[in-house]
Amino acid sequence: MTLDDDRPILADVSDFIFYAALAMLPIDGTVAGPYMPFWTPLSPWLFLAYAVANWRSLPQVWRRFRVFFLFPLLLIALSLLDWHLVAFHRLPAMISFSGVLGALACLFSLDIALCVKRLSWRRMLDLIILVYWFAFLLGVVQRLSIMLEWTTVCDFFMRLMSHQYISSTSQWGGGRPQFLFAEPSSMLACICSAYFCRWCGWCADATISA
């Protein structure tokens, strides 16, 4: 990676969707997000919208990461035996593959933003650090509201969270803050690791030789 002093923050209007997706990374488990495996994130859907808005760049991303885009076919092949021996449940299958689709949309969006449009990665990191501090502060507010019995604040977060841990009567274990952190953060870390290892040469060599 090079210094990005000459990199723009925005290349076109669709980049607002990308930054919104980054800003929503720590916001998970709320009633606002559609259900995906484990939680209800917002970012994967915004990454998908960004990918659709920049569909013309798909061939460039495909050439660099075609092995990753073929990964869902491997998952289907591995699942066929289980579906045959046990059962095929449509809704769980759709939910599982929505998570895979969200991961691929995240990879697609990162490549478009960083390699095709060459947006400022420093500004991306600034935004991610800022929103995670915001999510952490929300956890502090939740903790204080539990300790000091701020009923209005507790009620707000109880209505906001899909699986709330704030109430002492929660079936998931109550009396503790949530901080909004969950699995999509780990998903992004894995995808970023795979993405940046390409810049180290390993993924690039593997893709070219494939």
XYZ file of C-alpha atoms in Angstrom:
210
model
C 0.000 0.000 0.000
C 1.159 3.504 -0.775
C 0.580 6.816 0.914
C -2.855 8.021 -0.062
C -2.359 11.783 -0.034
C -3.492 11.848 -3.666
C -6.434 9.502 -3.156
C -9.946 11.021 -3.203
C -12.501 10.452 -0.473
C -15.314 10.167 -3.017
C -15.260 9.167 -6.675
C -19.023 9.217 -7.281
C -22.314 9.333 -5.404
C -22.410 5.554 -4.821
C -19.408 5.872 -2.493
C -21.725 7.276 0.163
C -23.219 3.767 0.349
C -19.747 2.306 0.929
C -18.975 4.684 3.780
C -22.417 4.034 5.258
C -21.593 0.316 5.214
C -18.333 0.971 7.046
C -20.142 3.154 9.577
C -22.691 0.399 10.252
C -20.072 -2.305 10.945
C -20.362 -2.262 14.751
C -24.139 -1.786 14.695
C -25.510 -5.280 14.953
C -28.175 -7.216 16.797
C -30.773 -4.463 16.441
C -34.361 -4.849 15.308
C -33.536 -2.683 12.268
C -31.425 -5.312 10.503
C -32.704 -8.376 8.601
C -31.773 -11.662 10.225
C -28.585 -13.346 9.050
C -26.668 -16.202 10.688
C -26.355 -15.392 14.428
C -27.308 -11.692 14.308
C -29.009 -8.891 12.369
C -26.266 -6.792 10.717
C -26.810 -3.835 8.422
C -23.397 -3.548 6.731
C -23.600 -6.639 4.462
C -26.766 -5.307 2.840
C -25.164 -1.915 2.259
C -22.067 -3.589 0.800
C -24.377 -5.543 -1.492
C -26.121 -2.332 -2.571
C -22.706 -0.780 -3.292
C -21.708 -3.833 -5.327
C -24.909 -3.611 -7.374
C -24.377 0.106 -7.929
C -20.881 -0.642 -9.300
C -21.678 -3.833 -11.208
C -19.649 -2.722 -14.228
C -16.475 -3.306 -12.206
C -17.330 -6.954 -11.529
C -15.027 -8.318 -14.306
C -12.005 -6.590 -12.730
C -12.801 -8.006 -9.295
C -13.503 -11.433 -10.794
C -10.053 -11.583 -12.373
C -8.408 -10.911 -9.021
C -10.642 -12.997 -6.750
C -12.402 -15.587 -8.886
C -11.463 -18.345 -6.409
C -13.394 -16.526 -3.665
C -16.443 -16.066 -5.895
C -16.509 -19.804 -6.646
C -16.533 -20.619 -2.925
C -20.387 -20.724 -2.664
C -20.402 -23.552 -5.213
C -18.152 -25.544 -2.886
C -20.539 -24.914 -0.003
C -23.472 -26.138 -2.070
C -21.564 -29.259 -3.078
C -20.715 -30.024 0.553
C -24.325 -29.434 1.609
C -25.899 -31.692 -1.007
C -25.148 -34.872 0.930
C -26.575 -33.463 4.151
C -29.690 -32.242 2.339
C -30.124 -35.697 0.809
C -29.591 -37.677 4.031
C -31.349 -35.344 6.488
C -33.584 -32.696 4.933
C -33.523 -29.482 2.997
C -34.865 -26.544 4.969
C -35.413 -23.602 2.672
C -35.324 -20.751 5.179
C -32.121 -21.803 7.041
C -30.420 -22.395 3.688
C -31.411 -18.940 2.455
C -30.199 -17.341 5.679
C -26.863 -19.181 5.504
C -26.215 -18.189 1.908
C -27.225 -14.608 2.644
C -24.229 -14.521 4.988
C -21.951 -15.867 2.247
C -23.383 -13.331 -0.196
C -22.740 -10.536 2.315
C -19.114 -11.635 2.707
C -18.587 -11.630 -1.064
C -20.264 -8.227 -1.327
C -17.850 -6.916 1.313
C -14.873 -8.268 -0.638
C -16.238 -6.802 -3.874
C -16.813 -3.409 -2.241
C -13.341 -3.244 -0.717
C -11.692 -4.056 -4.032
C -13.786 -1.490 -5.902
C -13.106 1.230 -3.330
C -9.386 0.569 -2.855
C -8.160 -0.769 -6.209
C -10.583 0.430 -8.864
C -11.589 3.828 -7.517
C -8.491 4.167 -5.317
C -10.320 5.893 -2.495
C -8.484 7.078 0.595
C -7.870 4.103 2.876
C -6.783 6.460 5.670
C -10.233 8.036 5.732
C -11.772 4.567 5.819
C -9.692 3.658 8.855
C -10.568 6.962 10.518
C -14.263 6.237 10.056
C -14.006 2.657 11.336
C -12.089 3.749 14.447
C -14.630 6.506 15.091
C -17.702 4.260 14.826
C -16.175 1.555 17.019
C -15.436 4.141 19.697
C -19.057 5.264 19.361
C -20.249 1.672 19.811
C -17.994 1.307 22.848
C -19.406 4.490 24.389
C -22.907 3.129 23.852
C -21.853 0.087 25.863
C -20.634 2.389 28.646
C -23.997 4.188 28.604
C -25.765 0.832 28.777
C -23.631 -0.214 31.736
C -24.301 3.039 33.584
C -28.019 2.771 32.880
C -28.027 -0.701 34.459
C -25.980 0.355 37.496
C -27.865 3.613 38.099
C -31.266 2.234 37.078
C -31.951 4.735 34.322
C -35.272 3.206 33.336
C -35.814 5.312 30.213
C -32.374 4.468 28.787
C -32.724 0.770 29.634
C -36.159 0.616 28.016
C -34.787 2.249 24.856
C -32.014 -0.303 24.428
C -34.348 -3.178 25.331
C -36.618 -2.164 22.446
C -33.678 -1.494 20.116
C -31.874 -4.830 20.476
C -33.165 -8.016 18.905
C -31.674 -10.182 21.684
C -31.312 -7.786 24.569
C -29.063 -8.578 27.536
C -29.937 -5.493 29.582
C -33.033 -6.634 31.435
C -32.435 -8.855 34.440
C -35.156 -11.156 33.112
C -33.497 -11.672 29.719
C -33.388 -15.320 28.650
C -29.890 -14.722 27.247
C -28.488 -13.585 30.591
C -29.380 -10.109 31.743
C -27.783 -7.213 33.529
C -24.933 -6.617 31.089
C -24.129 -4.207 28.242
C -23.861 -5.289 24.607
C -21.583 -2.688 22.978
C -23.137 -3.572 19.562
C -20.103 -5.744 18.681
C -20.803 -9.101 17.042
C -19.922 -11.548 14.259
C -19.894 -9.158 11.257
C -16.858 -7.479 12.814
C -15.039 -10.810 12.727
C -16.249 -11.394 9.188
C -14.789 -8.084 8.078
C -11.476 -8.885 9.776
C -11.258 -12.208 7.907
C -12.123 -10.607 4.578
C -9.658 -7.751 5.114
C -6.951 -10.287 5.951
C -7.677 -12.187 2.748
C -7.796 -8.958 0.777
C -4.553 -7.489 2.039
C -2.684 -10.798 1.742
C -3.250 -10.401 -1.987
C -1.220 -7.207 -1.847
C 1.548 -9.259 -0.253
C 1.592 -11.428 -3.372
C 0.281 -14.790 -2.202
C -3.319 -14.431 -3.371
C -2.239 -12.734 -6.578
C 0.080 -15.616 -7.446
C -2.597 -18.173 -6.573
C -5.183 -16.408 -8.707
C -2.896 -16.049 -11.707
C -1.840 -19.679 -11.579
C -5.426 -20.922 -11.200
